[in-house]
Tab-separated table of C-alpha atoms in Angstrom:
chain	number	residue	atom	x	y	z
A	1356	UNK	CA	25.519	83.540	135.171
A	1357	UNK	CA	27.721	86.162	135.994
A	1358	UNK	CA	31.448	85.580	134.262
A	1359	UNK	CA	34.228	86.920	136.612
A	1360	UNK	CA	37.609	87.088	135.814
A	1361	UNK	CA	40.029	87.018	138.849
A	1362	UNK	CA	43.556	87.620	138.537
A	1363	UNK	CA	46.462	87.174	140.510
A	1364	UNK	CA	50.419	88.046	140.498
A	1365	UNK	CA	53.247	84.967	140.044
A	1366	UNK	CA	55.302	85.449	143.200
A	1367	UNK	CA	57.891	88.667	143.374
A	1368	UNK	CA	60.871	90.092	145.564
A	1369	UNK	CA	62.172	86.402	146.039
A	1370	UNK	CA	59.365	85.042	147.457
A	1371	UNK	CA	58.550	81.204	146.611
A	1372	UNK	CA	54.718	81.493	146.652
A	1373	UNK	CA	52.361	84.986	146.562
A	1374	UNK	CA	49.008	84.002	148.381
A	1375	UNK	CA	46.746	86.280	145.214
A	1376	UNK	CA	47.314	83.549	142.507
A	1377	UNK	CA	46.728	80.641	145.077
A	1378	UNK	CA	43.747	82.436	146.451
A	1379	UNK	CA	41.800	83.149	142.951
A	1380	UNK	CA	42.705	79.580	141.610
A	1381	UNK	CA	40.910	77.590	144.789
A	1382	UNK	CA	38.048	80.080	143.884
A	1383	UNK	CA	37.953	79.689	140.615
A	1384	UNK	CA	37.829	76.117	141.314
A	1385	UNK	CA	34.990	76.329	143.386
A	1386	UNK	CA	33.025	78.826	142.315
A	1387	UNK	CA	29.962	80.748	144.309
A	1388	UNK	CA	26.526	79.566	142.927
A	1389	UNK	CA	25.692	82.116	139.594
A	1390	UNK	CA	29.199	82.726	139.031
A	1391	UNK	CA	30.991	81.667	135.743
A	1392	UNK	CA	35.059	81.967	137.582
A	1393	UNK	CA	38.391	81.899	135.555
A	1394	UNK	CA	41.915	82.588	137.332
A	1395	UNK	CA	44.490	83.893	135.378
A	1396	UNK	CA	47.952	84.385	136.160
A	1397	UNK	CA	49.873	87.707	135.696
A	1398	UNK	CA	53.214	88.072	135.466
A	1399	UNK	CA	54.594	90.591	138.205
A	1400	UNK	CA	56.661	92.241	134.879
A	1401	UNK	CA	55.392	96.125	134.022
A	1402	UNK	CA	53.586	96.147	130.957
A	1403	UNK	CA	53.928	92.857	130.312
A	1404	UNK	CA	51.272	91.943	132.834
A	1405	UNK	CA	48.653	94.543	131.383
A	1406	UNK	CA	49.127	92.900	127.488
A	1407	UNK	CA	48.168	89.149	129.552
A	1408	UNK	CA	45.399	91.466	131.526
A	1409	UNK	CA	44.174	92.998	128.371
A	1410	UNK	CA	44.525	89.304	127.008
A	1411	UNK	CA	42.335	87.694	129.319
A	1412	UNK	CA	39.657	89.697	129.478
A	1413	UNK	CA	39.385	89.645	124.692
A	1414	UNK	CA	39.377	85.589	125.709
A	1415	UNK	CA	36.904	85.289	128.816
A	1416	UNK	CA	34.412	88.432	127.990
A	1417	UNK	CA	33.676	88.499	132.056
A	1418	UNK	CA	31.160	90.852	132.677
A	1419	UNK	CA	33.085	91.757	136.562
A	1420	UNK	CA	37.065	91.325	136.350
A	1421	UNK	CA	38.507	91.445	140.039
A	1422	UNK	CA	42.288	92.194	139.992
A	1423	UNK	CA	44.169	90.758	143.565
A	1424	UNK	CA	47.622	91.568	144.799
A	1425	UNK	CA	49.750	90.491	147.657
A	1426	UNK	CA	50.477	93.677	149.651
A	1427	UNK	CA	52.117	92.258	152.709
A	1428	UNK	CA	51.709	93.868	156.311
A	1429	UNK	CA	49.180	94.487	155.680
A	1430	UNK	CA	45.657	93.074	158.165
A	1431	UNK	CA	42.946	91.895	155.761
A	1432	UNK	CA	41.352	92.098	152.233
A	1433	UNK	CA	41.431	95.908	150.979
A	1434	UNK	CA	39.749	96.960	148.149
A	1435	UNK	CA	41.506	99.483	146.453
A	1436	UNK	CA	39.619	103.027	146.246
A	1437	UNK	CA	41.981	104.868	143.629
A	1438	UNK	CA	44.705	103.737	141.556
A	1439	UNK	CA	46.698	106.092	140.046
A	1440	UNK	CA	48.203	106.940	136.347
A	1441	UNK	CA	52.450	106.316	137.759
A	1442	UNK	CA	54.809	103.709	138.097
A	1443	UNK	CA	57.825	104.859	140.725
A	1444	UNK	CA	58.755	100.610	141.751
A	1445	UNK	CA	61.260	100.146	144.681
A	1446	UNK	CA	62.635	97.073	143.672
A	1447	UNK	CA	62.266	95.388	140.060
A	1448	UNK	CA	60.284	93.273	138.695
A	1449	UNK	CA	60.854	89.927	137.551
A	1450	UNK	CA	62.530	91.009	134.463
A	1451	UNK	CA	63.939	93.349	136.261
A	1452	UNK	CA	62.769	96.665	134.999
A	1453	UNK	CA	62.457	99.190	137.763
A	1454	UNK	CA	60.978	102.389	136.001
A	1455	UNK	CA	60.542	105.773	138.268
A	1456	UNK	CA	57.671	108.500	138.239
A	1457	UNK	CA	56.653	106.200	134.636
A	1458	UNK	CA	53.401	107.054	133.228
A	1459	UNK	CA	51.277	103.620	133.150
A	1460	UNK	CA	49.213	104.357	130.080
A	1461	UNK	CA	50.758	107.708	128.510
A	1462	UNK	CA	48.903	110.704	128.256
A	1463	UNK	CA	45.461	108.995	130.014
A	1464	UNK	CA	43.801	110.714	133.296
A	1465	UNK	CA	45.940	111.244	136.971
A	1466	UNK	CA	43.653	108.853	138.483
A	1467	UNK	CA	40.849	106.054	138.156
A	1468	UNK	CA	38.095	105.602	140.603
A	1469	UNK	CA	37.262	101.239	140.897
A	1470	UNK	CA	34.292	100.284	139.408
A	1471	UNK	CA	33.349	97.710	142.742
A	1472	UNK	CA	31.112	98.757	144.738
A	1473	UNK	CA	33.857	98.802	147.146
A	1474	UNK	CA	32.166	99.430	150.757
A	1475	UNK	CA	29.188	96.561	149.494
A	1476	UNK	CA	32.480	94.267	149.005
A	1477	UNK	CA	33.908	95.106	152.590
A	1478	UNK	CA	30.814	94.168	154.663
A	1479	UNK	CA	30.239	91.158	152.572
A	1480	UNK	CA	34.096	90.067	153.843
A	1481	UNK	CA	33.435	90.708	157.111
A	1482	UNK	CA	29.814	89.484	157.339
A	1483	UNK	CA	31.787	86.304	156.394
A	1484	UNK	CA	33.945	86.809	159.606
A	1485	UNK	CA	37.500	88.136	157.576
A	1486	UNK	CA	39.089	90.929	158.445
A	1487	UNK	CA	38.647	94.003	155.439
A	1488	UNK	CA	38.499	97.710	154.340
A	1489	UNK	CA	38.773	100.178	152.045
A	1490	UNK	CA	42.704	101.252	150.916
A	1491	UNK	CA	42.830	104.262	149.585
A	1492	UNK	CA	46.537	103.717	147.798
A	1493	UNK	CA	46.913	100.631	145.949
A	1494	UNK	CA	50.421	101.898	145.757
A	1495	UNK	CA	53.042	102.381	142.673
A	1496	UNK	CA	54.221	98.695	141.619
A	1497	UNK	CA	52.920	96.437	139.295
A	1498	UNK	CA	50.216	96.129	141.110
A	1499	UNK	CA	48.632	99.435	140.678
A	1500	UNK	CA	49.838	99.430	136.838
A	1501	UNK	CA	47.412	95.959	136.371
A	1502	UNK	CA	45.145	97.714	138.337
A	1503	UNK	CA	45.436	101.520	136.773
A	1504	UNK	CA	45.085	99.107	133.375
A	1505	UNK	CA	42.311	97.377	134.432
A	1506	UNK	CA	40.207	100.713	134.750
A	1507	UNK	CA	41.545	102.566	131.774
A	1508	UNK	CA	40.599	99.617	129.264
A	1509	UNK	CA	37.177	99.588	131.211
A	1510	UNK	CA	36.974	103.086	130.054
A	1511	UNK	CA	38.208	102.606	126.925
A	1512	UNK	CA	37.846	99.297	125.201
A	1513	UNK	CA	34.979	97.485	127.789
A	1514	UNK	CA	32.838	99.929	129.225
A	1515	UNK	CA	30.020	97.266	130.165
A	1516	UNK	CA	32.774	95.258	132.523
A	1517	UNK	CA	32.435	96.621	136.391
A	1518	UNK	CA	36.210	95.584	137.763
A	1519	UNK	CA	38.177	96.955	140.538
A	1520	UNK	CA	41.771	95.673	142.231
A	1521	UNK	CA	41.375	94.199	145.266
A	1522	UNK	CA	44.993	93.346	147.570
A	1523	UNK	CA	45.556	90.578	150.303
A	1524	UNK	CA	47.979	89.873	153.264
A	1525	UNK	CA	50.865	87.154	153.435
A	1526	UNK	CA	50.051	83.821	153.930
A	1527	UNK	CA	51.677	82.036	157.151
A	1528	UNK	CA	53.996	80.582	155.585
A	1529	UNK	CA	56.132	83.477	154.156
A	1530	UNK	CA	56.611	85.595	157.713
A	1531	UNK	CA	57.724	82.199	159.421
A	1532	UNK	CA	61.185	84.027	160.519
A	1533	UNK	CA	58.784	87.579	161.443
A	1534	UNK	CA	56.141	88.761	163.301
A	1535	UNK	CA	53.811	89.845	160.736
A	1536	UNK	CA	50.379	89.686	159.966
A	1537	UNK	CA	49.332	87.087	157.573
A	1538	UNK	CA	46.170	84.811	156.263
A	1539	UNK	CA	45.931	81.595	155.161
A	1540	UNK	CA	45.201	81.206	151.972
A	1541	UNK	CA	41.815	79.516	152.426
A	1542	UNK	CA	40.945	82.238	154.507
A	1543	UNK	CA	41.558	84.860	151.578
A	1544	UNK	CA	40.125	82.649	148.834
A	1545	UNK	CA	36.949	82.658	151.436
A	1546	UNK	CA	36.932	86.065	151.175
A	1547	UNK	CA	37.148	86.843	147.982
A	1548	UNK	CA	34.472	84.648	147.587
A	1549	UNK	CA	31.741	87.605	149.689
A	1550	UNK	CA	32.799	89.662	147.844
A	1551	UNK	CA	32.506	88.643	144.468
A	1552	UNK	CA	29.184	87.443	145.254
A	1553	UNK	CA	28.234	91.314	146.646
A	1554	UNK	CA	29.937	92.731	143.653
A	1555	UNK	CA	27.654	90.318	141.364
A	1556	UNK	CA	24.667	91.745	142.997
A	1557	UNK	CA	25.130	94.889	144.167
A	1558	UNK	CA	24.734	98.572	141.662
A	1559	UNK	CA	24.646	100.613	144.093
A	1560	UNK	CA	26.841	101.154	147.126
A	1561	UNK	CA	26.460	101.076	150.998
A	1562	UNK	CA	26.950	104.436	151.712
A	1563	UNK	CA	28.923	104.090	155.125
A	1564	UNK	CA	31.984	105.812	156.297
A	1565	UNK	CA	35.364	103.873	155.284
A	1566	UNK	CA	37.248	106.564	155.076
A	1567	UNK	CA	40.371	107.829	156.949
A	1568	UNK	CA	42.404	110.539	158.602
A	1569	UNK	CA	45.393	109.768	157.477
């Protein structure tokens, strides 16, 4: 059994739900064969989210960590390639904090690359019939904060762990009043299921083009 920690976020920005938490909870309730999955909800709060993440890693001792967040406007599951050491919040977090140009980790590297097999994960999600791609920016809000926090924990405290960050689109109920892309939470959970299986089984990533021109 591969021990997997899945994290999603509490709702933020005036929303009533967050599909990242809904999807990882659904996946943890019915994990794929060979996977022992634990789902943890993180607060959408700078600093506190990474404290909760560290505590969850210490408690569950995972081999693989997949942190998931909501990225409204994206059309599919996007696996983040890189996270950067900056918090630059366009809106306040759920505790009212709005850091501007502050480091996630004082004195930490400028950036980290994900240790997930990005392209194998994307291919697996697409094979499940669900749109997916590689993303080269996790933003500068709490999602990037957690992505960087996870990578820094792996680099400094948990070197045997592999992990990374995945963004998912809005749920349909979040966009009833506007024409924006969305995916049902059950579909997102199925995509994450395929992604987790690929990440657990793949140690050498696919060498295929998934880059961007801008």
